mmCIF file of C-alpha atoms and ligand atoms in Angstrom:
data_model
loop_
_atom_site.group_PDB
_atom_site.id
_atom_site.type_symbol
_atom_site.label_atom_id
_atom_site.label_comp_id
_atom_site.label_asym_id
_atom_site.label_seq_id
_atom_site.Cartn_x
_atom_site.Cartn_y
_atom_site.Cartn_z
ATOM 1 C CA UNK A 1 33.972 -130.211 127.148
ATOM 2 C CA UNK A 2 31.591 -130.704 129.836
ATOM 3 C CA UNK A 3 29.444 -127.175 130.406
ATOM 4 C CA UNK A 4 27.625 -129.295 132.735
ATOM 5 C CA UNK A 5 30.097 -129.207 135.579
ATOM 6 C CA UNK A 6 28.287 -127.444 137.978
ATOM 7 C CA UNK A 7 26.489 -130.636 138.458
ATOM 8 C CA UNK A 8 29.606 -132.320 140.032
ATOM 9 C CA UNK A 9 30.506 -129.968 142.785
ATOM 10 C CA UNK A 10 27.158 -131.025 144.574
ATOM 11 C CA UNK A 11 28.969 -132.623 146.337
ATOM 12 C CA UNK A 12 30.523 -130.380 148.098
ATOM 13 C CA UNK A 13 28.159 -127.298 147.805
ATOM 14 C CA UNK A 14 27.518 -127.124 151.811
ATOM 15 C CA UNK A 15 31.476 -126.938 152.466
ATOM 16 C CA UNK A 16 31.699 -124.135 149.966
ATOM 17 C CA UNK A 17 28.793 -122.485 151.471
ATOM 18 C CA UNK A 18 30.021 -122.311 154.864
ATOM 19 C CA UNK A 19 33.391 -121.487 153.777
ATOM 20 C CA UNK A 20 32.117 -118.470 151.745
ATOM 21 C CA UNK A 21 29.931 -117.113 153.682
ATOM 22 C CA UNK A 22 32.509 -117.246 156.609
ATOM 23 C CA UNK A 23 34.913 -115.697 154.491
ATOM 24 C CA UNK A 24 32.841 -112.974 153.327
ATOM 25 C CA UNK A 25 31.022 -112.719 156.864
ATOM 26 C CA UNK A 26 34.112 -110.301 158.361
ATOM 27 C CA UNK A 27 33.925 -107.886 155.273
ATOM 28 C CA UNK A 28 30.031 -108.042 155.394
ATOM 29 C CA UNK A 29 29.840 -107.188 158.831
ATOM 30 C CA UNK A 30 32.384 -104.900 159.254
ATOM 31 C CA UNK A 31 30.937 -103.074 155.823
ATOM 32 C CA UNK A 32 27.594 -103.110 157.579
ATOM 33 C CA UNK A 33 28.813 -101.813 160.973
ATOM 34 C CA UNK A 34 30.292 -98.713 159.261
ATOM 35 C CA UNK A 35 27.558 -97.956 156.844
ATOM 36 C CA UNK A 36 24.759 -99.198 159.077
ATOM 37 C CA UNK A 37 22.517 -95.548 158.853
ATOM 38 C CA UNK A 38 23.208 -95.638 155.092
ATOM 39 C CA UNK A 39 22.141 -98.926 154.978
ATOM 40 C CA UNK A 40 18.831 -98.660 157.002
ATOM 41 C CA UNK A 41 17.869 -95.232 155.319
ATOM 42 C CA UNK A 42 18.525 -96.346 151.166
ATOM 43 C CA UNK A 43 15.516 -97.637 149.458
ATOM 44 C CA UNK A 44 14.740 -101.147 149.563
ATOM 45 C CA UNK A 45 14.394 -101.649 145.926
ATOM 46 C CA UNK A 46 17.475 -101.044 144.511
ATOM 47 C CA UNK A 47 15.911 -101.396 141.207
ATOM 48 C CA UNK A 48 13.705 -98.585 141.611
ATOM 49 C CA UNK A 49 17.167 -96.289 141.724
ATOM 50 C CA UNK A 50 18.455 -97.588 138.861
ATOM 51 C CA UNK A 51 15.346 -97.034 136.491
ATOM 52 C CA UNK A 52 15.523 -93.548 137.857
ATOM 53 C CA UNK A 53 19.460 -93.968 136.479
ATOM 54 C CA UNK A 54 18.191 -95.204 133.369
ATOM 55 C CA UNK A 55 19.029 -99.126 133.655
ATOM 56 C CA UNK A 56 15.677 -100.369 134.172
ATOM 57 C CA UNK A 57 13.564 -98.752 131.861
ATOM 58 C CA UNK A 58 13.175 -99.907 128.249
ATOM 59 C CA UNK A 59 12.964 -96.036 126.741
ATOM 60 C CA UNK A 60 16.469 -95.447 128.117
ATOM 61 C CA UNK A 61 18.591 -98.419 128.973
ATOM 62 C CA UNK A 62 20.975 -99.290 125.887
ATOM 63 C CA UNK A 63 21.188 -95.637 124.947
ATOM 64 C CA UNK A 64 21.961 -93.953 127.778
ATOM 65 C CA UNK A 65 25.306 -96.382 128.576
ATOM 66 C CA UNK A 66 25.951 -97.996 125.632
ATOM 67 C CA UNK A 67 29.154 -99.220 126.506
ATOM 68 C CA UNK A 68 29.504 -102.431 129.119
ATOM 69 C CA UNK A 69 33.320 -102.664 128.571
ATOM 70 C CA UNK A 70 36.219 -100.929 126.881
ATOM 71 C CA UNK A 71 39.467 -102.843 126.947
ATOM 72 C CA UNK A 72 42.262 -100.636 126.845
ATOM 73 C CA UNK A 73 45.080 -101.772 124.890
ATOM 74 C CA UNK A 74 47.278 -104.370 126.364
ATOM 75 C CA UNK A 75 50.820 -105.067 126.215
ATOM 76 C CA UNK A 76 51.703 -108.140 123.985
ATOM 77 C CA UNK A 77 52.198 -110.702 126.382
ATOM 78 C CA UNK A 78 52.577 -114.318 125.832
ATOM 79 C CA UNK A 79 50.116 -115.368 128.064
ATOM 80 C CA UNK A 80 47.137 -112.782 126.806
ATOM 81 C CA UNK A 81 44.585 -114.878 124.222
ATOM 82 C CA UNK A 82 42.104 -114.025 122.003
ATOM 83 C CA UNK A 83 38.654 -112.034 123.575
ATOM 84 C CA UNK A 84 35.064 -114.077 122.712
ATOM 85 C CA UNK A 85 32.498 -112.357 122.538
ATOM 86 C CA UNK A 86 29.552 -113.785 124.277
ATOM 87 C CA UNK A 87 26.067 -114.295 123.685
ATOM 88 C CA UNK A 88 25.346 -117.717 124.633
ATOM 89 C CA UNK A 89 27.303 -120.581 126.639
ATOM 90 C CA UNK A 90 27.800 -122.485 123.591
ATOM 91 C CA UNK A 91 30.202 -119.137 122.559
ATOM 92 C CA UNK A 92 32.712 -119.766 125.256
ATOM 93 C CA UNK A 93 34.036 -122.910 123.402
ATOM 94 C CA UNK A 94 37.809 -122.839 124.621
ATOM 95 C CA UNK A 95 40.601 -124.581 122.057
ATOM 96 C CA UNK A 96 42.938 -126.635 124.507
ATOM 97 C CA UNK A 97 45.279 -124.513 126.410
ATOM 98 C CA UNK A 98 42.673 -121.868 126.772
ATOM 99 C CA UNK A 99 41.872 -120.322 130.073
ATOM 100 C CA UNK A 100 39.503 -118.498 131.763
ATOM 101 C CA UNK A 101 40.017 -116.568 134.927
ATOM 102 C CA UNK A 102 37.051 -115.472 136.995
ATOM 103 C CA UNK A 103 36.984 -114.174 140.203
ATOM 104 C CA UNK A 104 33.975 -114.052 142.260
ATOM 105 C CA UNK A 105 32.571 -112.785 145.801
ATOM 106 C CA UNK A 106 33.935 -108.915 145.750
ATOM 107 C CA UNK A 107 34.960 -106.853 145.456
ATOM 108 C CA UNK A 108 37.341 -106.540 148.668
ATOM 109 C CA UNK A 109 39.370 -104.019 149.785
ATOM 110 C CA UNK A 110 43.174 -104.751 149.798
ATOM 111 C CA UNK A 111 43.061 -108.105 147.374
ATOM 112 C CA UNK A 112 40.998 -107.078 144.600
ATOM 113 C CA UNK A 113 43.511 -104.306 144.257
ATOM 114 C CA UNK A 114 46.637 -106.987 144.034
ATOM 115 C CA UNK A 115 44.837 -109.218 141.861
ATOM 116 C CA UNK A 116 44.361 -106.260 139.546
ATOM 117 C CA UNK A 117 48.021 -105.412 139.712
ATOM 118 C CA UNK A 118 49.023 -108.909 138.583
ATOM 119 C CA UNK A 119 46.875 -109.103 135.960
ATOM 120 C CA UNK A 120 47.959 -105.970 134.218
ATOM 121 C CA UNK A 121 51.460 -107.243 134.937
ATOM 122 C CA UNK A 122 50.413 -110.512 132.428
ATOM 123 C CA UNK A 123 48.623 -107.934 130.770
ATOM 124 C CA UNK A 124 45.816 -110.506 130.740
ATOM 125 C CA UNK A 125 41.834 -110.174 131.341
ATOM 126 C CA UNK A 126 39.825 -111.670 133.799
ATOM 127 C CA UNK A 127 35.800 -111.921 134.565
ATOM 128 C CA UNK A 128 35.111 -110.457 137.891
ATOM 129 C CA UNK A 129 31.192 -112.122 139.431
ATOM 130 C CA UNK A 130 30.446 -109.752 141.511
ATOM 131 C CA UNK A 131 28.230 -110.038 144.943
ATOM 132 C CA UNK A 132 25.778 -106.832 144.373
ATOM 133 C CA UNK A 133 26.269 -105.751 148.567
ATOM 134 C CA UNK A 134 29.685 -105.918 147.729
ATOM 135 C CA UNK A 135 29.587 -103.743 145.258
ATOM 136 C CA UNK A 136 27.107 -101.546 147.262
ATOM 137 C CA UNK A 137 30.084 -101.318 150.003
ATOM 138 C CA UNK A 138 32.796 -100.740 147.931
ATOM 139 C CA UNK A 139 31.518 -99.297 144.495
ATOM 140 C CA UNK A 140 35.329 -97.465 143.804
ATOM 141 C CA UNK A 141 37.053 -100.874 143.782
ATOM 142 C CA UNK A 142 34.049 -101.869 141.430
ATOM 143 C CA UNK A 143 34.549 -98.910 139.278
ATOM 144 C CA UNK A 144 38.367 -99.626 139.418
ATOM 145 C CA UNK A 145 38.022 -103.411 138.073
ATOM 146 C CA UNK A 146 36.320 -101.906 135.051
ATOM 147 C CA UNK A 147 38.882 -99.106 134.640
ATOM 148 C CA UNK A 148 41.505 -101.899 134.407
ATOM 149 C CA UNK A 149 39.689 -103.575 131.156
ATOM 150 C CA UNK A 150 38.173 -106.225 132.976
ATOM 151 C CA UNK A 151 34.618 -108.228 132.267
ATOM 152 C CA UNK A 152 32.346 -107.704 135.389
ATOM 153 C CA UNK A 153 29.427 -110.003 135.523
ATOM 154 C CA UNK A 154 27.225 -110.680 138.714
ATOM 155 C CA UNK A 155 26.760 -113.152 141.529
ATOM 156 C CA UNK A 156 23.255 -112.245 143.344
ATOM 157 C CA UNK A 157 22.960 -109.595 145.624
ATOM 158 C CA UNK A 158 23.702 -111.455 149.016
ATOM 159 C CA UNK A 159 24.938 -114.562 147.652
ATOM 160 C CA UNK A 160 21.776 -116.600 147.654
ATOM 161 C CA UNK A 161 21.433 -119.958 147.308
ATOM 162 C CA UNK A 162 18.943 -119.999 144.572
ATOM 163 C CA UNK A 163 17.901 -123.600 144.486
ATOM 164 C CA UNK A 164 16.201 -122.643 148.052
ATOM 165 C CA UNK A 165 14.128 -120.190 146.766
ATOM 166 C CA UNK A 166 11.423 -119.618 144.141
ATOM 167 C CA UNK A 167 11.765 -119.019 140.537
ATOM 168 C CA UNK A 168 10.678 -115.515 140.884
ATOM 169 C CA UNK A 169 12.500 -114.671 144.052
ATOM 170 C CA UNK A 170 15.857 -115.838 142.785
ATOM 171 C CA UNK A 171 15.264 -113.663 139.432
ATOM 172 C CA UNK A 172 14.184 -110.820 142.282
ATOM 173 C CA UNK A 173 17.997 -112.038 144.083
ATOM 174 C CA UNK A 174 19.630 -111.731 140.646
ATOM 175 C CA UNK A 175 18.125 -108.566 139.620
ATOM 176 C CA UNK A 176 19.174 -106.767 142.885
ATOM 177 C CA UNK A 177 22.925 -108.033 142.277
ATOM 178 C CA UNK A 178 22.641 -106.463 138.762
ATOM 179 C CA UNK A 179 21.351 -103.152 139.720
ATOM 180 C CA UNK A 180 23.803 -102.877 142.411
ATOM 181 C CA UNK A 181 26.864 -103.244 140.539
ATOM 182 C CA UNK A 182 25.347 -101.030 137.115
ATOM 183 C CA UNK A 183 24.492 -98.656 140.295
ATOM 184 C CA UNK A 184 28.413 -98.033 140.846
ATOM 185 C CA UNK A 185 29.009 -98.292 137.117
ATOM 186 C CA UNK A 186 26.738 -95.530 136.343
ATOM 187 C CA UNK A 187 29.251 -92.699 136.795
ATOM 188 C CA UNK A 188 31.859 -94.027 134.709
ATOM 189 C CA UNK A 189 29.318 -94.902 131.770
ATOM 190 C CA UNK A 190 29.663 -98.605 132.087
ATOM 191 C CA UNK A 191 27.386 -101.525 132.968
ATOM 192 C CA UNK A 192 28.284 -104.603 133.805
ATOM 193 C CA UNK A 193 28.028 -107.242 131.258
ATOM 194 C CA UNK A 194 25.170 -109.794 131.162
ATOM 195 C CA UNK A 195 27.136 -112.368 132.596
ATOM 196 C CA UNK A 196 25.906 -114.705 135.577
ATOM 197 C CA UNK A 197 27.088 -117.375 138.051
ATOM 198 C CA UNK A 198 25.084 -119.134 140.502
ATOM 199 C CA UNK A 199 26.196 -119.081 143.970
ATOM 200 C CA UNK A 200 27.621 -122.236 145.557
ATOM 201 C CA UNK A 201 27.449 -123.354 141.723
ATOM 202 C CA UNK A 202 23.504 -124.230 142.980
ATOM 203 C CA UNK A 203 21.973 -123.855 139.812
ATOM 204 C CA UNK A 204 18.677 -124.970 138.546
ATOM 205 C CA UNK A 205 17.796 -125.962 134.980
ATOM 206 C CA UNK A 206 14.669 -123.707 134.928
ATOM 207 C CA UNK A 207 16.691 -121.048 136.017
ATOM 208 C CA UNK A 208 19.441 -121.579 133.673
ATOM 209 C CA UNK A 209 16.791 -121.214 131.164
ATOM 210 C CA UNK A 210 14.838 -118.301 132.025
ATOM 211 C CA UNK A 211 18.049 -116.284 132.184
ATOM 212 C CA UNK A 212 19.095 -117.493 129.180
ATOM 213 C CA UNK A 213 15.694 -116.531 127.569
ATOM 214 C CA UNK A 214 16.401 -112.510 128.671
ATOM 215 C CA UNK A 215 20.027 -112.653 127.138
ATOM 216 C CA UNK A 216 21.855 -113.457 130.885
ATOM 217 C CA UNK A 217 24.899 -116.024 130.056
ATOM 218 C CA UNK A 218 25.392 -118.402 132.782
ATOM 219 C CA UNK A 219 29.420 -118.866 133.165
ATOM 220 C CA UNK A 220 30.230 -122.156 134.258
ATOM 221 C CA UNK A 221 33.267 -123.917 135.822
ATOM 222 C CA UNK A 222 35.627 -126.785 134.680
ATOM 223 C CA UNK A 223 38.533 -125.917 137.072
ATOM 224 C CA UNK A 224 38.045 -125.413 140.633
ATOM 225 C CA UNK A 225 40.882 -123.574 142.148
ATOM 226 C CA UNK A 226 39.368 -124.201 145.534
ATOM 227 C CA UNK A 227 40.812 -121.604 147.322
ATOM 228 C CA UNK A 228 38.255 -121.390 149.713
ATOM 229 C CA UNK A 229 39.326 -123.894 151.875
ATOM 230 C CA UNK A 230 41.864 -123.182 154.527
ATOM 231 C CA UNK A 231 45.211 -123.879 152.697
ATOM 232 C CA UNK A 232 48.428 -122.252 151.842
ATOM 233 C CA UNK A 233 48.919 -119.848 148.637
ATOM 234 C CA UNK A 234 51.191 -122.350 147.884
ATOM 235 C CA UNK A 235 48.857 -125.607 147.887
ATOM 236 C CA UNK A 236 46.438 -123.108 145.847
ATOM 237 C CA UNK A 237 48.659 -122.591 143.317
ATOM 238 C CA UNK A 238 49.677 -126.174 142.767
ATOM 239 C CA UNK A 239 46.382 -127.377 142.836
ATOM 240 C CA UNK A 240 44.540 -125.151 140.384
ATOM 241 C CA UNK A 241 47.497 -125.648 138.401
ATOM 242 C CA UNK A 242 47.326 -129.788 138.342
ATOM 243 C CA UNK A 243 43.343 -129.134 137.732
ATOM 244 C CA UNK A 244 44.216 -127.098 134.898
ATOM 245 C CA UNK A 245 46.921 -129.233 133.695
ATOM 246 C CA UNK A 246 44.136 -132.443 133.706
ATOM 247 C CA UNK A 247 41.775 -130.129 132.087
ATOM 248 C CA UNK A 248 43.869 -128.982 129.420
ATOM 249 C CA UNK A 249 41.890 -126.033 128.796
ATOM 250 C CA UNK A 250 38.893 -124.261 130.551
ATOM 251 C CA UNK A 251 37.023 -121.243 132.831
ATOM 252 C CA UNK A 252 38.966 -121.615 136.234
ATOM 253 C CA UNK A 253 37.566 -120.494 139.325
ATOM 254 C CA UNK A 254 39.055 -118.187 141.886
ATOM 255 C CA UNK A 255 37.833 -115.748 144.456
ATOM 256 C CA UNK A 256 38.981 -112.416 145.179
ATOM 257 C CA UNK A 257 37.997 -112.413 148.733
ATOM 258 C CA UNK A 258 40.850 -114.471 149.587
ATOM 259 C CA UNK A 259 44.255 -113.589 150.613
ATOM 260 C CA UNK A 260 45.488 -116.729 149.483
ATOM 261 C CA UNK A 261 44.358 -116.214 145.972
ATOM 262 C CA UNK A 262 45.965 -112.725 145.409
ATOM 263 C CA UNK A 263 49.130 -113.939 146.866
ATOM 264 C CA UNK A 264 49.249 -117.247 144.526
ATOM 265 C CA UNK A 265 48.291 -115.353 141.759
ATOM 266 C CA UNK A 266 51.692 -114.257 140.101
ATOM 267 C CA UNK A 267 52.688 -117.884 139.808
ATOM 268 C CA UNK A 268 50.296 -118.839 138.454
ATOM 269 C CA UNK A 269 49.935 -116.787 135.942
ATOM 270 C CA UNK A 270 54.257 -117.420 134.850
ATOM 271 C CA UNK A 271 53.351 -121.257 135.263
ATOM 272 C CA UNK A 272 50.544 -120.931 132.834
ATOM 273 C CA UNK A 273 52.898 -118.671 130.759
ATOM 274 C CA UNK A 274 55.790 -121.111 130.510
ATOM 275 C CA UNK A 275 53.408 -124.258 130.224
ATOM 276 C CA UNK A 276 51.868 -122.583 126.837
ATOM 277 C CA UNK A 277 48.629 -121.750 128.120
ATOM 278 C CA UNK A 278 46.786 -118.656 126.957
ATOM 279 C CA UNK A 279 43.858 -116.342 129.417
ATOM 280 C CA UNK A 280 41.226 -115.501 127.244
ATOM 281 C CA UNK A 281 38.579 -112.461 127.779
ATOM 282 C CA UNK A 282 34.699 -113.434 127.690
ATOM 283 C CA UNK A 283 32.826 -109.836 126.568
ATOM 284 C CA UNK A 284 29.618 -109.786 126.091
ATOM 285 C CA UNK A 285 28.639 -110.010 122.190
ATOM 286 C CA UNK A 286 25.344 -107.430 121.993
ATOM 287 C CA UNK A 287 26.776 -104.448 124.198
ATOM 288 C CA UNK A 288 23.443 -102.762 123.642
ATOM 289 C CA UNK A 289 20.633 -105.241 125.035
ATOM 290 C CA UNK A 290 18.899 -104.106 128.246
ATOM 291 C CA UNK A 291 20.986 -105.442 131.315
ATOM 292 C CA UNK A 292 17.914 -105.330 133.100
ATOM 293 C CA UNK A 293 14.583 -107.094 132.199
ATOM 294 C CA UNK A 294 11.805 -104.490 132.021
ATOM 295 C CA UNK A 295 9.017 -105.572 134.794
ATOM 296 C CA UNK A 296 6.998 -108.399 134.290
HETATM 297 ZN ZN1 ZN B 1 30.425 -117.113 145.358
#
């Protein structure tokens, strides 16, 4: 399977970054409006926080939350698969009618929550890539994904597009996303796991590589779900489903900003049930490496 798909949505990164970021631009804004004082008066190294939480630091970070995930047990569905753990890319190697669901760009009020309700009614487990000012706005719904059993990985902090920037400003951009979301982790005990996805899919080899060195697993896409553009539930659910269907097997791409998504979602999930296919959790393999990279 191609793990080099990222490559073929170049084509249409601009669309997808204008339809994101106008997605996400009403939550943003209205998030900022209300917590504008909060916003202007917290530190502007989020980083700095979570050492004093015990992330950052080498002495204290895999001991003090040693746990990224716990799954609680799940009912015996048809559609839940087997859980990989993760260390590496090459782990995530999907037998056909194997899927992945990930959800990135929240978490949202109001459509996180139904996504979360569907899955549990599949009983099935999804990776959330979370946006870290996201999770800075709304760190109970991030605390909630991770209640239900679900993988949370990260997304930058304001949805950069890293190819734009340097090497060690993106790792600065990814960093910040990380902290935020262990930040409203921290009081439950959990961390998000070590799991990555470029914005707009803009990756960069060197990139790739230098999180890869510090144990960050980029997650790829095969199947575009593309329910970022303008369409009905119902055109989103047909089309992810054909993608998948051509596919055969693969991580599948959906966003949890979108109203679209959480409405399509139960079909999709009893088409992929009565077509054979299985959802299969990514967790991350060493649950006690450093999330963050001690400073360089
Ligand atoms: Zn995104």
């Amino acid at each position: 399977m191609n793990r080099k798909v990222s490559n073929r949505f170049g084509s249409h990164t601009m669309r997808l970054a204008q339809f994101v970021m106008a997605a996400a631009a009403s939550s943003l804004l209205a998030g900022c409006a209300s917590n504008q004082a909060a916003s202007l008066a917290r530190p502007q190294d989020p980083a700095g926080k979570v050492a004093a939480l015990g992330f950052a630091g080498e002495a204290r970070g895999a001991d003090a939350f040693p746990l990224y995930q716990s799954f609680r047990p799940v009912s015996h569905s048809a559609l839940n698969g087997r859980t990989i753990a993760v260390a590496r890319i090459s782990d995530i190697a999907l037998r056909p009618k194997e899927v992945v669901l990930t959800f990135d760009d929240g978490p949202m009020p109001g459509k996180t929550s139904k996504i979360l309700e569907t899955l549990d009614d599949y009983g099935v487990g999804a990776t959330f890539l979370m946006v870290g000012e996201m999770a800075h706005y709304h760190p109970d719904l991030v605390r909630e994904v991770a209640q239900h059993g679900h993988t949370i990985g990260t997304h930058t902090y304001r949805h950069a597009n890293l190819r734009t920037m340097s090497p060690d400003a993106a790792m600065a951009e990814i960093r910040k996303g990380q902290a935020s979301v262990a930040e409203a982790l921290a009081p439950i005990g959990r961390r998000p796991a070590p799991f990555f996805r470029f914005p707009y899919l803009a990756d960069t080899q060197s990139l790739r590589k230098r999180l890869a060195s510090e144990g960050i697993t980029t997650i790829d896409v095969d199947i575009d779900s593309k329910d970022y553009f303008r369409s009905s539930a119902e055109s989103v659910r047909s089309r992810a489903l054909d993608a998948v269907e051509k596919h055969g097997r693969g991580i599948i791409l959906m966003h949890d900003i979108q109203t679209r998504t959480a409405a399509m979602l139960p079909q999709f999930l009893a088409d992929l049930k009565s077509r054979g296919y299985t959802v299969v959790r990514l967790s991350p393999a060493d649950r006690s490496a450093p999330l963050v990279a001690s400073a360089e």
